[in-house]
PDB file of C-alpha atoms in Angstrom:
ATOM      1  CA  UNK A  43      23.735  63.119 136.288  1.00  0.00           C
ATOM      2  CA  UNK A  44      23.823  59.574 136.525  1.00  0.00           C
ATOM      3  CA  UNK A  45      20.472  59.368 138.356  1.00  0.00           C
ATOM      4  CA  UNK A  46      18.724  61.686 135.949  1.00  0.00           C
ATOM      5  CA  UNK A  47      19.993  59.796 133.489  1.00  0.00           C
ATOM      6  CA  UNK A  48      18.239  56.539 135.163  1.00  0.00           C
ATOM      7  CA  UNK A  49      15.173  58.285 136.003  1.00  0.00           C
ATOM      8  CA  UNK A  50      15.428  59.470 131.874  1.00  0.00           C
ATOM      9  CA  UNK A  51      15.503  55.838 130.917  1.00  0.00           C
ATOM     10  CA  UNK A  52      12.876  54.928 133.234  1.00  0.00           C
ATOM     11  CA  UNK A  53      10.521  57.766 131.855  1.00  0.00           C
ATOM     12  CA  UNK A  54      11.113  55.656 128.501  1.00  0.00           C
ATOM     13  CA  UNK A  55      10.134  52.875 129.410  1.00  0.00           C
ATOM     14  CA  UNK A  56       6.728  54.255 130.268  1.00  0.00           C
ATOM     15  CA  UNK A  57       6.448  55.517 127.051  1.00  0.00           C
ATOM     16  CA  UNK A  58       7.050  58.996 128.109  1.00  0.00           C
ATOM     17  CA  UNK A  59       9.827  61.398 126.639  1.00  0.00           C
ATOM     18  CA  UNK A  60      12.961  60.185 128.422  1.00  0.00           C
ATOM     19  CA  UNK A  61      13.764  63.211 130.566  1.00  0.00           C
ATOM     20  CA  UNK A  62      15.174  62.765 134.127  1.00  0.00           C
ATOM     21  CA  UNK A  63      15.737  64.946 137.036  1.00  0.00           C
ATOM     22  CA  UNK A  64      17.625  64.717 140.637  1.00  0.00           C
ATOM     23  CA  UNK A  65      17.715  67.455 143.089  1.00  0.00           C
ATOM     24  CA  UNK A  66      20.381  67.687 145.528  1.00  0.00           C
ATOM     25  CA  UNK A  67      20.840  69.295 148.854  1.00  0.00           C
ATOM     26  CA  UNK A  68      23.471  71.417 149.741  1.00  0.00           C
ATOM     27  CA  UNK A  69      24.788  68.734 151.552  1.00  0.00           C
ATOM     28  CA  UNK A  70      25.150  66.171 148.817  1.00  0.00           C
ATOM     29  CA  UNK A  71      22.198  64.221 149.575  1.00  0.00           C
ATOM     30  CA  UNK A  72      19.442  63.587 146.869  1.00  0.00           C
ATOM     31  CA  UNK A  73      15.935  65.285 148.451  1.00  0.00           C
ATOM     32  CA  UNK A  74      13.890  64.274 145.223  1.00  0.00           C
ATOM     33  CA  UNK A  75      14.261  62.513 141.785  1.00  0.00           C
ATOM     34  CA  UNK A  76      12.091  62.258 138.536  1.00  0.00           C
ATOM     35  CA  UNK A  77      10.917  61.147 135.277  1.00  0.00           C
ATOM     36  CA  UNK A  78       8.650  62.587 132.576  1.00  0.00           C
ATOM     37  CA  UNK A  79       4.991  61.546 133.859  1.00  0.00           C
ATOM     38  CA  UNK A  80       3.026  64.223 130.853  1.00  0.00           C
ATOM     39  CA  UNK A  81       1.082  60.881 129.449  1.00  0.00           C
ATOM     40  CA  UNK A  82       0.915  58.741 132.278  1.00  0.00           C
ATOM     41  CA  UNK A  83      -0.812  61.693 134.304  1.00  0.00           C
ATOM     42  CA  UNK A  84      -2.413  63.535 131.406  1.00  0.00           C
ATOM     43  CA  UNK A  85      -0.454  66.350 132.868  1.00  0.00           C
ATOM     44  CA  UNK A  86       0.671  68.835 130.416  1.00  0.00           C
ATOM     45  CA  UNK A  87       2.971  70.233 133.549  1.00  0.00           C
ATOM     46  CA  UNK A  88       4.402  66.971 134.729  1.00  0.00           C
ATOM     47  CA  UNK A  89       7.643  67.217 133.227  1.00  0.00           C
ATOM     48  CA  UNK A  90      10.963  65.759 134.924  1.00  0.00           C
ATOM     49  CA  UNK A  91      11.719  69.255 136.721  1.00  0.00           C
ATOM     50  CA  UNK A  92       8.618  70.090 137.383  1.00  0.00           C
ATOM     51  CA  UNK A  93       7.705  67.150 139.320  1.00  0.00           C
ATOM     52  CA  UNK A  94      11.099  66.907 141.512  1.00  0.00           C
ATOM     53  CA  UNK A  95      10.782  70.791 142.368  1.00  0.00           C
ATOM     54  CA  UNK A  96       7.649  69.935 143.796  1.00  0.00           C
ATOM     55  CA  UNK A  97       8.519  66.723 145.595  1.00  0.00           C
ATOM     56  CA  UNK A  98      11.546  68.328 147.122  1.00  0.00           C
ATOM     57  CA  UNK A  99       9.527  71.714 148.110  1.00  0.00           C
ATOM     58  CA  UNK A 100       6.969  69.043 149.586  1.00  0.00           C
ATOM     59  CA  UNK A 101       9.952  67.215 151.754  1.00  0.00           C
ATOM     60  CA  UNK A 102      11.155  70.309 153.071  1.00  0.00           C
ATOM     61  CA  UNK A 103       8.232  71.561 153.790  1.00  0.00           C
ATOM     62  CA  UNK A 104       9.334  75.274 151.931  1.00  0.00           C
ATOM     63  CA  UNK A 105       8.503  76.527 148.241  1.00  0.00           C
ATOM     64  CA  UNK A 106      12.138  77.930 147.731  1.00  0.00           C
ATOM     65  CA  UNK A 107      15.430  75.604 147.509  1.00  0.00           C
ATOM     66  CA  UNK A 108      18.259  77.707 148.101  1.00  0.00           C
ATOM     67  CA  UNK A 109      21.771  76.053 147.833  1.00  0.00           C
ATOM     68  CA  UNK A 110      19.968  73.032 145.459  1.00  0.00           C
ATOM     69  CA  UNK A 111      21.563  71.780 142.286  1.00  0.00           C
ATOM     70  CA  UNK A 112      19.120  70.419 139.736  1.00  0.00           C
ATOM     71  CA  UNK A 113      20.424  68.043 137.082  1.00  0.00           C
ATOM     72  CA  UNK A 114      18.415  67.567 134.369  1.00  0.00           C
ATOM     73  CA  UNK A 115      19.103  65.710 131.277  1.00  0.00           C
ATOM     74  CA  UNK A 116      17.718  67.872 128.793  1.00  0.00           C
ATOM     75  CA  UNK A 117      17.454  71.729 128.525  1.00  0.00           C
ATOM     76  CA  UNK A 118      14.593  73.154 130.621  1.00  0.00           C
ATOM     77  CA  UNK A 119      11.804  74.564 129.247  1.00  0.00           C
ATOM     78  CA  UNK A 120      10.216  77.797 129.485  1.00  0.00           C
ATOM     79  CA  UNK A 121       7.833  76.226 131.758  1.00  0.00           C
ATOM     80  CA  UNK A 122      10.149  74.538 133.844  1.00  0.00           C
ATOM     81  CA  UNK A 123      12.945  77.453 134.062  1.00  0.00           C
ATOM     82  CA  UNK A 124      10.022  79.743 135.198  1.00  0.00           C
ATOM     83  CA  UNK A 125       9.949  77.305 137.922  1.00  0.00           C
ATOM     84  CA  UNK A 126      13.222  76.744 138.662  1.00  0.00           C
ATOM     85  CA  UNK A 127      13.575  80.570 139.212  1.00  0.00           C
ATOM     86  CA  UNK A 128      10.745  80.565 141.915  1.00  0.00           C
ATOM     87  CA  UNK A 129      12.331  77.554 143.607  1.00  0.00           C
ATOM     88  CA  UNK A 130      15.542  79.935 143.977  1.00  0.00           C
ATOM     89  CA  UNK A 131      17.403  76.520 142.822  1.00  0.00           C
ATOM     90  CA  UNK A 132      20.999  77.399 142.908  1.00  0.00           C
ATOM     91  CA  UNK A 133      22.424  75.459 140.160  1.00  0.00           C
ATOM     92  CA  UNK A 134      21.072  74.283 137.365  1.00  0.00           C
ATOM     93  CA  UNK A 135      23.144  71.133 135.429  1.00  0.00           C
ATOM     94  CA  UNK A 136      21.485  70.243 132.017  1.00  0.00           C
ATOM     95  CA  UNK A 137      22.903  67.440 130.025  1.00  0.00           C
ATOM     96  CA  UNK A 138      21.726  68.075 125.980  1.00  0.00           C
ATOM     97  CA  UNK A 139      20.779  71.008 124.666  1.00  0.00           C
ATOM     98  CA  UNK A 140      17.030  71.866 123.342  1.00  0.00           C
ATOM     99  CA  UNK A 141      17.123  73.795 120.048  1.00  0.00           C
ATOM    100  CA  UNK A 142      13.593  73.459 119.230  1.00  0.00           C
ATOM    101  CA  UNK A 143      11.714  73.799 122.935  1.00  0.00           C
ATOM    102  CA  UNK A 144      14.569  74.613 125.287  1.00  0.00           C
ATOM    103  CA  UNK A 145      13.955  78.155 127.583  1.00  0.00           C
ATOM    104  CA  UNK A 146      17.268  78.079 129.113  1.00  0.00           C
ATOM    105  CA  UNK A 147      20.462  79.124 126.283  1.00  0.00           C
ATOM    106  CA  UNK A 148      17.439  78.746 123.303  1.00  0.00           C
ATOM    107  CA  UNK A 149      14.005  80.302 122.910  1.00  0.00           C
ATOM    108  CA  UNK A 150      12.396  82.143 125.564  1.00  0.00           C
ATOM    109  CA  UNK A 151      16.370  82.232 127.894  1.00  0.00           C
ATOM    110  CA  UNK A 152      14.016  83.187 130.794  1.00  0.00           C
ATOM    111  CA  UNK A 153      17.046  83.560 133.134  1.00  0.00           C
ATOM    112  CA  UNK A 154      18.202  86.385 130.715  1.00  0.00           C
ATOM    113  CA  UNK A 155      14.628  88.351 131.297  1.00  0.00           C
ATOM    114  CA  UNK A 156      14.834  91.304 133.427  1.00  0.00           C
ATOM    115  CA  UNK A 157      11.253  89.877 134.984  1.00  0.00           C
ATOM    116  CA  UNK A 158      13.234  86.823 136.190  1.00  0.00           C
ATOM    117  CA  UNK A 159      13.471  87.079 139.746  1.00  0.00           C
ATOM    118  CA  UNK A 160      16.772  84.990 140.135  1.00  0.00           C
ATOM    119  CA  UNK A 161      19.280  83.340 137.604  1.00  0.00           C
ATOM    120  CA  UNK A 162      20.909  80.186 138.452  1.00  0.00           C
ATOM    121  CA  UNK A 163      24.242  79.323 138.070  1.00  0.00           C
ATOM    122  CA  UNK A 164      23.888  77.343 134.589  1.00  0.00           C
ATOM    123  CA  UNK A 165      26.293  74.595 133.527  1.00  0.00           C
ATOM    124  CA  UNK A 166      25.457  72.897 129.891  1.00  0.00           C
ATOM    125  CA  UNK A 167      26.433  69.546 128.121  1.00  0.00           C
ATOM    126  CA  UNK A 168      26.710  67.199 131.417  1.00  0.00           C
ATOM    127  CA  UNK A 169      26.345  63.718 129.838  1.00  0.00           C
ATOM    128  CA  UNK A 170      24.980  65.514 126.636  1.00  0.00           C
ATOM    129  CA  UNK A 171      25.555  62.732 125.115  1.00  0.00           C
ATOM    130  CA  UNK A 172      24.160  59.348 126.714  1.00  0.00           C
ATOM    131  CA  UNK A 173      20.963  62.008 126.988  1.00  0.00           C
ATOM    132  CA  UNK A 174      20.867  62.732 123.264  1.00  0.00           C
ATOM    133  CA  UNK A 175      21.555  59.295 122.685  1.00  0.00           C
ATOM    134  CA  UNK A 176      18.195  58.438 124.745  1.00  0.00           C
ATOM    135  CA  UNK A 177      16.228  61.628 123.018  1.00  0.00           C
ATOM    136  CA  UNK A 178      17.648  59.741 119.538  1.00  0.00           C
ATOM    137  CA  UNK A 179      16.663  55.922 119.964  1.00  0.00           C
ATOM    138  CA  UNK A 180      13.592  57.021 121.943  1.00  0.00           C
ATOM    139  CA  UNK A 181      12.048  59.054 119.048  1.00  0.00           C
ATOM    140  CA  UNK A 182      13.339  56.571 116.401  1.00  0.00           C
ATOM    141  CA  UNK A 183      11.504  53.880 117.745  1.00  0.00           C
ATOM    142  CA  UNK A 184       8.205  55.895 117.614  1.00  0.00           C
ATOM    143  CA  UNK A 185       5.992  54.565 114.621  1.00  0.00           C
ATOM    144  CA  UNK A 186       2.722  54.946 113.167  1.00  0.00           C
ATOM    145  CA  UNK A 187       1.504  51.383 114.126  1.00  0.00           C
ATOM    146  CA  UNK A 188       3.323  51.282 117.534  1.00  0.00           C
ATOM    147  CA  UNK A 189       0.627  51.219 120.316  1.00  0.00           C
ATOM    148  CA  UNK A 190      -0.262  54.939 121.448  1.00  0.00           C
ATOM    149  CA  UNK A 191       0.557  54.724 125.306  1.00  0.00           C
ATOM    150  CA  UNK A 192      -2.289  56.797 126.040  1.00  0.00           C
ATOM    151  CA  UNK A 193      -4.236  53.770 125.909  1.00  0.00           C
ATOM    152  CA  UNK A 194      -2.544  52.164 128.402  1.00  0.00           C
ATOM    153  CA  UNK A 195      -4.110  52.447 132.258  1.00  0.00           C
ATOM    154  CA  UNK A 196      -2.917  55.666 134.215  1.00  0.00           C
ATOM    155  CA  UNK A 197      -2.075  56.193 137.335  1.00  0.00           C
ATOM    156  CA  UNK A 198      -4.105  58.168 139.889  1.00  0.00           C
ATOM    157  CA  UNK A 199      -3.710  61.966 139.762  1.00  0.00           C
ATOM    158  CA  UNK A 200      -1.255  63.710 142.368  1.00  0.00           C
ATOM    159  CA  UNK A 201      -4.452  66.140 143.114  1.00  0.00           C
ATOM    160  CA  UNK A 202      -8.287  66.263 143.519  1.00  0.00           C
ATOM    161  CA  UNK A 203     -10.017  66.813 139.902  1.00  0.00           C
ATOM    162  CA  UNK A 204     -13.271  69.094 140.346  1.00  0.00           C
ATOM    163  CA  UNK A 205     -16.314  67.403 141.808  1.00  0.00           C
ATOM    164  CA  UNK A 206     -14.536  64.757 143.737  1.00  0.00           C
ATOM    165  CA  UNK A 207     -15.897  64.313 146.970  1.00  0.00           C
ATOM    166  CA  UNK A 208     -13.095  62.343 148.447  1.00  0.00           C
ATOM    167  CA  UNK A 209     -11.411  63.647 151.563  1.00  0.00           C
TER     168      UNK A 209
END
């Protein structure tokens, strides 16, 4: 959890909502890690989980990740639990708990669907809270008059947008 927790703080130092993520291998060894990227990629879908499932489906060359653990530092989504289903991740290690947009123990609880297709083993409140304490100072500090980091320069997208002609 430590990582996620750095790649958390890192994701607010962008400017984006400090969520981390780490995937780990069977094994023990980390295959991918990940920060919140939604405003530096102006990618609705590039939250923390969402963009370490797919760099860790990318290294091993396989859209399923039996045997993984994903630590995350806050409650997945909807979104990203969908995800984390299809990836066939094994474990799932969240550190605070999202009343208000969480899909995990709150709001949608896609593993509890009948349509989900595989339910992680789900263990809650790992570093809950060093994460809430990062979700706290990080929306405190947001103001009216505080520059709106969609201004700043972004990074190229991970994809081709249509109508580029690029290889």
């Amino acid at each position: 959890m430590d990582l996620a927790l750095a790649e958390a703080r890192a994701a607010g130092a962008r400017g984006e909502v400090p969520v981390g993520a780490v995937i780990v291998a069977p094994g023990g060894a980390v295959v991918a890690s990940a920060g919140n990227r939604t405003r530096e990629l102006a990618d609705p879908t590039a939250h923390a989980e969402m963009l370490a499932i797919r760099a860790a489906c990318f290294a091993l060359g396989s859209e399923r990740l039996p045997g993984h653990v994903l630590y995350v530092t806050l409650e997945p989504c909807a979104m990203c639990a969908a995800a984390i289903a299809a990836a066939r991740i094994a474990r799932l290690v969240y550190g605070a708990a999202d009343p208000k947009s969480g899909g995990v123990a709150h709001g949608a609880r896609v593993f509890d669907h009948p349509q989900s297709h595989h339910r992680p083993e789900v263990i809650d409140g790992i570093g809950a809270d060093r994460a809430g304490t990062l979700m706290k100072a990080f929306f405190a500090g947001l103001r009216p008059d505080s520059e709106d980091v969609r201004d700043r320069p972004r990074g190229e997208p991970p994809c081709r947008r249509a109508g580029d002609t690029g290889p």
